[in-house]
Amino acid sequence: MQIRRVEPKRYIRLRILATLIDYGIYFILFYIYVSAFGDAKSDGGSEVTGWTVFLVPIFWFIYFVVLEAFNGATPGHDICKLTVVKTNAEKLTLGDAFKRRIIDLIDIFFYGIPALICICNTPKFQRLGDLFAGTVVVKKTDITVTEIAF
């Protein structure tokens, strides 16, 4: 039997960097998609209309929710050597990752200040999305596994 424990730390700079990397990748891919498959507008830009609009939130779901649920981290978190686990150090479910990410709108609004305030004022350094989903962001080295034999 294994007992998993997690010791969260703030990692504010790494978390900000991971978020910037993730949303940077997302918006670059979004821009490429709209430029390649969008209709030209009179002002020189492009826009996506019709059913192709639905591919944008589907890609968001795959990039942020599915990758986080199955990999424990998005590419930005991987680059920064961070992982997301439940507060008991167990692996995320798809529901946990979705609950965590749906609150990004609030956490990142006002330049991430709500997330920073929450991280600095919670005992496990959780942002609003983490509190809602029961998750923490840690380095893999912050997770300890103890083997117990009966």
PDB file of C-alpha atoms in Angstrom:
ATOM      1  CA  MET A   1       0.000   0.000   0.000  1.00  0.00           C
ATOM      2  CA  GLN A   2       1.230   3.464  -0.816  1.00  0.00           C
ATOM      3  CA  ILE A   3       0.568   6.647   1.108  1.00  0.00           C
ATOM      4  CA  ARG A   4       1.027   9.814  -0.905  1.00  0.00           C
ATOM      5  CA  ARG A   5       1.642  13.202   0.702  1.00  0.00           C
ATOM      6  CA  VAL A   6       2.107  16.589  -0.865  1.00  0.00           C
ATOM      7  CA  GLU A   7       3.852  19.668   0.517  1.00  0.00           C
ATOM      8  CA  PRO A   8       2.693  22.641  -1.598  1.00  0.00           C
ATOM      9  CA  LYS A   9       4.803  25.765  -1.972  1.00  0.00           C
ATOM     10  CA  ARG A  10       3.963  29.113  -3.594  1.00  0.00           C
ATOM     11  CA  TYR A  11       6.003  28.939  -6.803  1.00  0.00           C
ATOM     12  CA  ILE A  12       4.405  32.230  -7.893  1.00  0.00           C
ATOM     13  CA  ARG A  13       6.992  33.076 -10.585  1.00  0.00           C
ATOM     14  CA  LEU A  14       6.873  29.576 -12.059  1.00  0.00           C
ATOM     15  CA  ARG A  15       3.076  29.560 -12.043  1.00  0.00           C
ATOM     16  CA  ILE A  16       2.923  32.949 -13.778  1.00  0.00           C
ATOM     17  CA  LEU A  17       5.474  31.793 -16.356  1.00  0.00           C
ATOM     18  CA  ALA A  18       3.562  28.535 -16.951  1.00  0.00           C
ATOM     19  CA  THR A  19       0.315  30.472 -17.457  1.00  0.00           C
ATOM     20  CA  LEU A  20       1.971  32.905 -19.865  1.00  0.00           C
ATOM     21  CA  ILE A  21       3.478  30.024 -21.841  1.00  0.00           C
ATOM     22  CA  ASP A  22       0.173  28.127 -21.988  1.00  0.00           C
ATOM     23  CA  TYR A  23      -1.992  31.043 -23.025  1.00  0.00           C
ATOM     24  CA  GLY A  24       0.761  32.275 -25.377  1.00  0.00           C
ATOM     25  CA  ILE A  25       0.732  28.913 -27.164  1.00  0.00           C
ATOM     26  CA  TYR A  26      -3.075  28.863 -27.160  1.00  0.00           C
ATOM     27  CA  PHE A  27      -3.425  32.363 -28.627  1.00  0.00           C
ATOM     28  CA  ILE A  28      -0.707  31.787 -31.244  1.00  0.00           C
ATOM     29  CA  LEU A  29      -2.498  28.637 -32.407  1.00  0.00           C
ATOM     30  CA  PHE A  30      -5.818  30.521 -32.271  1.00  0.00           C
ATOM     31  CA  TYR A  31      -4.349  33.296 -34.452  1.00  0.00           C
ATOM     32  CA  ILE A  32      -2.935  30.780 -36.945  1.00  0.00           C
ATOM     33  CA  TYR A  33      -6.289  28.980 -37.093  1.00  0.00           C
ATOM     34  CA  VAL A  34      -8.277  32.171 -37.703  1.00  0.00           C
ATOM     35  CA  SER A  35      -5.768  33.400 -40.283  1.00  0.00           C
ATOM     36  CA  ALA A  36      -5.727  30.087 -42.156  1.00  0.00           C
ATOM     37  CA  PHE A  37      -9.413  29.160 -42.025  1.00  0.00           C
ATOM     38  CA  GLY A  38     -11.154  32.496 -41.446  1.00  0.00           C
ATOM     39  CA  ASP A  39     -12.906  34.709 -43.944  1.00  0.00           C
ATOM     40  CA  ALA A  40     -11.186  37.956 -44.886  1.00  0.00           C
ATOM     41  CA  LYS A  41     -12.767  41.125 -43.491  1.00  0.00           C
ATOM     42  CA  SER A  42     -12.763  44.551 -45.118  1.00  0.00           C
ATOM     43  CA  ASP A  43     -10.359  45.936 -42.491  1.00  0.00           C
ATOM     44  CA  GLY A  44      -7.697  43.378 -43.419  1.00  0.00           C
ATOM     45  CA  GLY A  45      -8.340  40.942 -40.576  1.00  0.00           C
ATOM     46  CA  SER A  46      -9.986  37.536 -40.568  1.00  0.00           C
ATOM     47  CA  GLU A  47     -12.948  36.066 -38.766  1.00  0.00           C
ATOM     48  CA  VAL A  48     -14.245  32.577 -38.257  1.00  0.00           C
ATOM     49  CA  THR A  49     -17.969  32.048 -38.686  1.00  0.00           C
ATOM     50  CA  GLY A  50     -20.410  29.172 -38.669  1.00  0.00           C
ATOM     51  CA  TRP A  51     -19.624  25.764 -37.249  1.00  0.00           C
ATOM     52  CA  THR A  52     -15.856  26.419 -37.358  1.00  0.00           C
ATOM     53  CA  VAL A  53     -16.272  28.752 -34.374  1.00  0.00           C
ATOM     54  CA  PHE A  54     -16.858  25.690 -32.175  1.00  0.00           C
ATOM     55  CA  LEU A  55     -13.349  24.407 -32.845  1.00  0.00           C
ATOM     56  CA  VAL A  56     -11.900  27.232 -30.710  1.00  0.00           C
ATOM     57  CA  PRO A  57     -13.474  26.126 -27.383  1.00  0.00           C
ATOM     58  CA  ILE A  58     -12.951  22.475 -28.320  1.00  0.00           C
ATOM     59  CA  PHE A  59      -9.235  23.146 -28.735  1.00  0.00           C
ATOM     60  CA  TRP A  60      -9.222  25.040 -25.383  1.00  0.00           C
ATOM     61  CA  PHE A  61     -10.832  22.014 -23.733  1.00  0.00           C
ATOM     62  CA  ILE A  62      -8.293  19.610 -25.241  1.00  0.00           C
ATOM     63  CA  TYR A  63      -5.277  21.825 -24.536  1.00  0.00           C
ATOM     64  CA  PHE A  64      -6.101  22.804 -20.959  1.00  0.00           C
ATOM     65  CA  VAL A  65      -8.493  20.206 -19.550  1.00  0.00           C
ATOM     66  CA  VAL A  66      -7.626  16.956 -21.320  1.00  0.00           C
ATOM     67  CA  LEU A  67      -3.840  17.472 -21.239  1.00  0.00           C
ATOM     68  CA  GLU A  68      -3.970  18.432 -17.570  1.00  0.00           C
ATOM     69  CA  ALA A  69      -6.181  15.481 -16.653  1.00  0.00           C
ATOM     70  CA  PHE A  70      -4.139  12.848 -18.469  1.00  0.00           C
ATOM     71  CA  ASN A  71      -0.634  14.326 -18.160  1.00  0.00           C
ATOM     72  CA  GLY A  72      -0.996  16.130 -14.819  1.00  0.00           C
ATOM     73  CA  ALA A  73       0.236  19.290 -16.518  1.00  0.00           C
ATOM     74  CA  THR A  74      -0.155  21.475 -19.568  1.00  0.00           C
ATOM     75  CA  PRO A  75       2.905  22.164 -21.759  1.00  0.00           C
ATOM     76  CA  GLY A  76       3.600  25.387 -19.824  1.00  0.00           C
ATOM     77  CA  HIS A  77       3.507  23.527 -16.512  1.00  0.00           C
ATOM     78  CA  ASP A  78       5.751  20.801 -17.969  1.00  0.00           C
ATOM     79  CA  ILE A  79       8.310  23.385 -19.097  1.00  0.00           C
ATOM     80  CA  CYS A  80       8.287  24.901 -15.591  1.00  0.00           C
ATOM     81  CA  LYS A  81       8.441  21.421 -14.014  1.00  0.00           C
ATOM     82  CA  LEU A  82       5.097  21.885 -12.250  1.00  0.00           C
ATOM     83  CA  THR A  83       2.295  19.376 -11.920  1.00  0.00           C
ATOM     84  CA  VAL A  84      -1.300  19.553 -10.719  1.00  0.00           C
ATOM     85  CA  VAL A  85      -2.616  16.983  -8.254  1.00  0.00           C
ATOM     86  CA  LYS A  86      -5.505  16.671  -5.844  1.00  0.00           C
ATOM     87  CA  THR A  87      -4.848  17.928  -2.324  1.00  0.00           C
ATOM     88  CA  ASN A  88      -4.305  14.304  -1.219  1.00  0.00           C
ATOM     89  CA  ALA A  89      -1.590  13.933  -3.952  1.00  0.00           C
ATOM     90  CA  GLU A  90      -3.757  11.700  -6.135  1.00  0.00           C
ATOM     91  CA  LYS A  91      -3.994  12.131  -9.906  1.00  0.00           C
ATOM     92  CA  LEU A  92      -6.574  14.525 -11.369  1.00  0.00           C
ATOM     93  CA  THR A  93      -9.740  13.331 -13.033  1.00  0.00           C
ATOM     94  CA  LEU A  94     -11.185  14.970 -16.136  1.00  0.00           C
ATOM     95  CA  GLY A  95     -13.845  16.572 -13.917  1.00  0.00           C
ATOM     96  CA  ASP A  96     -11.230  18.006 -11.554  1.00  0.00           C
ATOM     97  CA  ALA A  97      -9.268  19.506 -14.440  1.00  0.00           C
ATOM     98  CA  PHE A  98     -12.449  21.001 -15.953  1.00  0.00           C
ATOM     99  CA  LYS A  99     -13.548  22.506 -12.631  1.00  0.00           C
ATOM    100  CA  ARG A 100     -10.069  23.952 -12.130  1.00  0.00           C
ATOM    101  CA  ARG A 101      -9.890  25.490 -15.600  1.00  0.00           C
ATOM    102  CA  ILE A 102     -13.433  26.854 -15.830  1.00  0.00           C
ATOM    103  CA  ILE A 103     -12.481  29.367 -13.110  1.00  0.00           C
ATOM    104  CA  ASP A 104      -9.560  30.700 -15.223  1.00  0.00           C
ATOM    105  CA  LEU A 105     -11.823  33.543 -16.348  1.00  0.00           C
ATOM    106  CA  ILE A 106     -12.015  34.829 -12.780  1.00  0.00           C
ATOM    107  CA  ASP A 107      -8.452  33.912 -11.770  1.00  0.00           C
ATOM    108  CA  ILE A 108      -6.795  35.614 -14.727  1.00  0.00           C
ATOM    109  CA  PHE A 109      -9.177  38.587 -14.901  1.00  0.00           C
ATOM    110  CA  PHE A 110      -7.504  41.848 -13.793  1.00  0.00           C
ATOM    111  CA  TYR A 111      -4.047  40.578 -14.792  1.00  0.00           C
ATOM    112  CA  GLY A 112      -4.154  37.579 -12.444  1.00  0.00           C
ATOM    113  CA  ILE A 113      -4.501  39.646  -9.286  1.00  0.00           C
ATOM    114  CA  PRO A 114      -7.388  37.505  -7.904  1.00  0.00           C
ATOM    115  CA  ALA A 115      -5.227  34.393  -8.359  1.00  0.00           C
ATOM    116  CA  LEU A 116      -2.198  36.028  -6.732  1.00  0.00           C
ATOM    117  CA  ILE A 117      -4.240  37.229  -3.755  1.00  0.00           C
ATOM    118  CA  CYS A 118      -5.741  33.777  -3.324  1.00  0.00           C
ATOM    119  CA  ILE A 119      -2.373  31.976  -3.650  1.00  0.00           C
ATOM    120  CA  CYS A 120      -0.774  34.254  -1.057  1.00  0.00           C
ATOM    121  CA  ASN A 121      -3.642  33.894   1.419  1.00  0.00           C
ATOM    122  CA  THR A 122      -4.479  30.178   1.403  1.00  0.00           C
ATOM    123  CA  PRO A 123      -2.588  27.581   3.446  1.00  0.00           C
ATOM    124  CA  LYS A 124      -1.967  25.305   0.429  1.00  0.00           C
ATOM    125  CA  PHE A 125      -1.246  28.212  -1.959  1.00  0.00           C
ATOM    126  CA  GLN A 126      -4.302  27.554  -4.115  1.00  0.00           C
ATOM    127  CA  ARG A 127      -5.952  29.899  -6.589  1.00  0.00           C
ATOM    128  CA  LEU A 128      -9.752  30.017  -6.906  1.00  0.00           C
ATOM    129  CA  GLY A 129      -9.814  27.245  -9.528  1.00  0.00           C
ATOM    130  CA  ASP A 130      -7.710  25.025  -7.265  1.00  0.00           C
ATOM    131  CA  LEU A 131      -9.992  25.658  -4.289  1.00  0.00           C
ATOM    132  CA  PHE A 132     -13.064  24.816  -6.392  1.00  0.00           C
ATOM    133  CA  ALA A 133     -11.511  21.607  -7.753  1.00  0.00           C
ATOM    134  CA  GLY A 134      -9.608  20.544  -4.621  1.00  0.00           C
ATOM    135  CA  THR A 135      -6.223  20.656  -6.354  1.00  0.00           C
ATOM    136  CA  VAL A 136      -2.748  22.072  -5.771  1.00  0.00           C
ATOM    137  CA  VAL A 137       0.105  23.026  -8.095  1.00  0.00           C
ATOM    138  CA  VAL A 138       3.433  21.558  -6.996  1.00  0.00           C
ATOM    139  CA  LYS A 139       6.734  20.288  -8.308  1.00  0.00           C
ATOM    140  CA  LYS A 140       6.946  16.514  -8.595  1.00  0.00           C
ATOM    141  CA  THR A 141       9.617  16.588  -5.893  1.00  0.00           C
ATOM    142  CA  ASP A 142       7.004  17.973  -3.456  1.00  0.00           C
ATOM    143  CA  ILE A 143       5.103  14.675  -3.584  1.00  0.00           C
ATOM    144  CA  THR A 144       6.312  11.938  -1.243  1.00  0.00           C
ATOM    145  CA  VAL A 145       5.236   8.337  -1.572  1.00  0.00           C
ATOM    146  CA  THR A 146       5.627   6.029   1.416  1.00  0.00           C
ATOM    147  CA  GLU A 147       5.363   2.277   0.901  1.00  0.00           C
ATOM    148  CA  ILE A 148       3.637   0.437   3.741  1.00  0.00           C
ATOM    149  CA  ALA A 149       3.740  -3.349   3.963  1.00  0.00           C
ATOM    150  CA  PHE A 150       1.367  -5.362   6.114  1.00  0.00           C
TER     151      PHE A 150
END
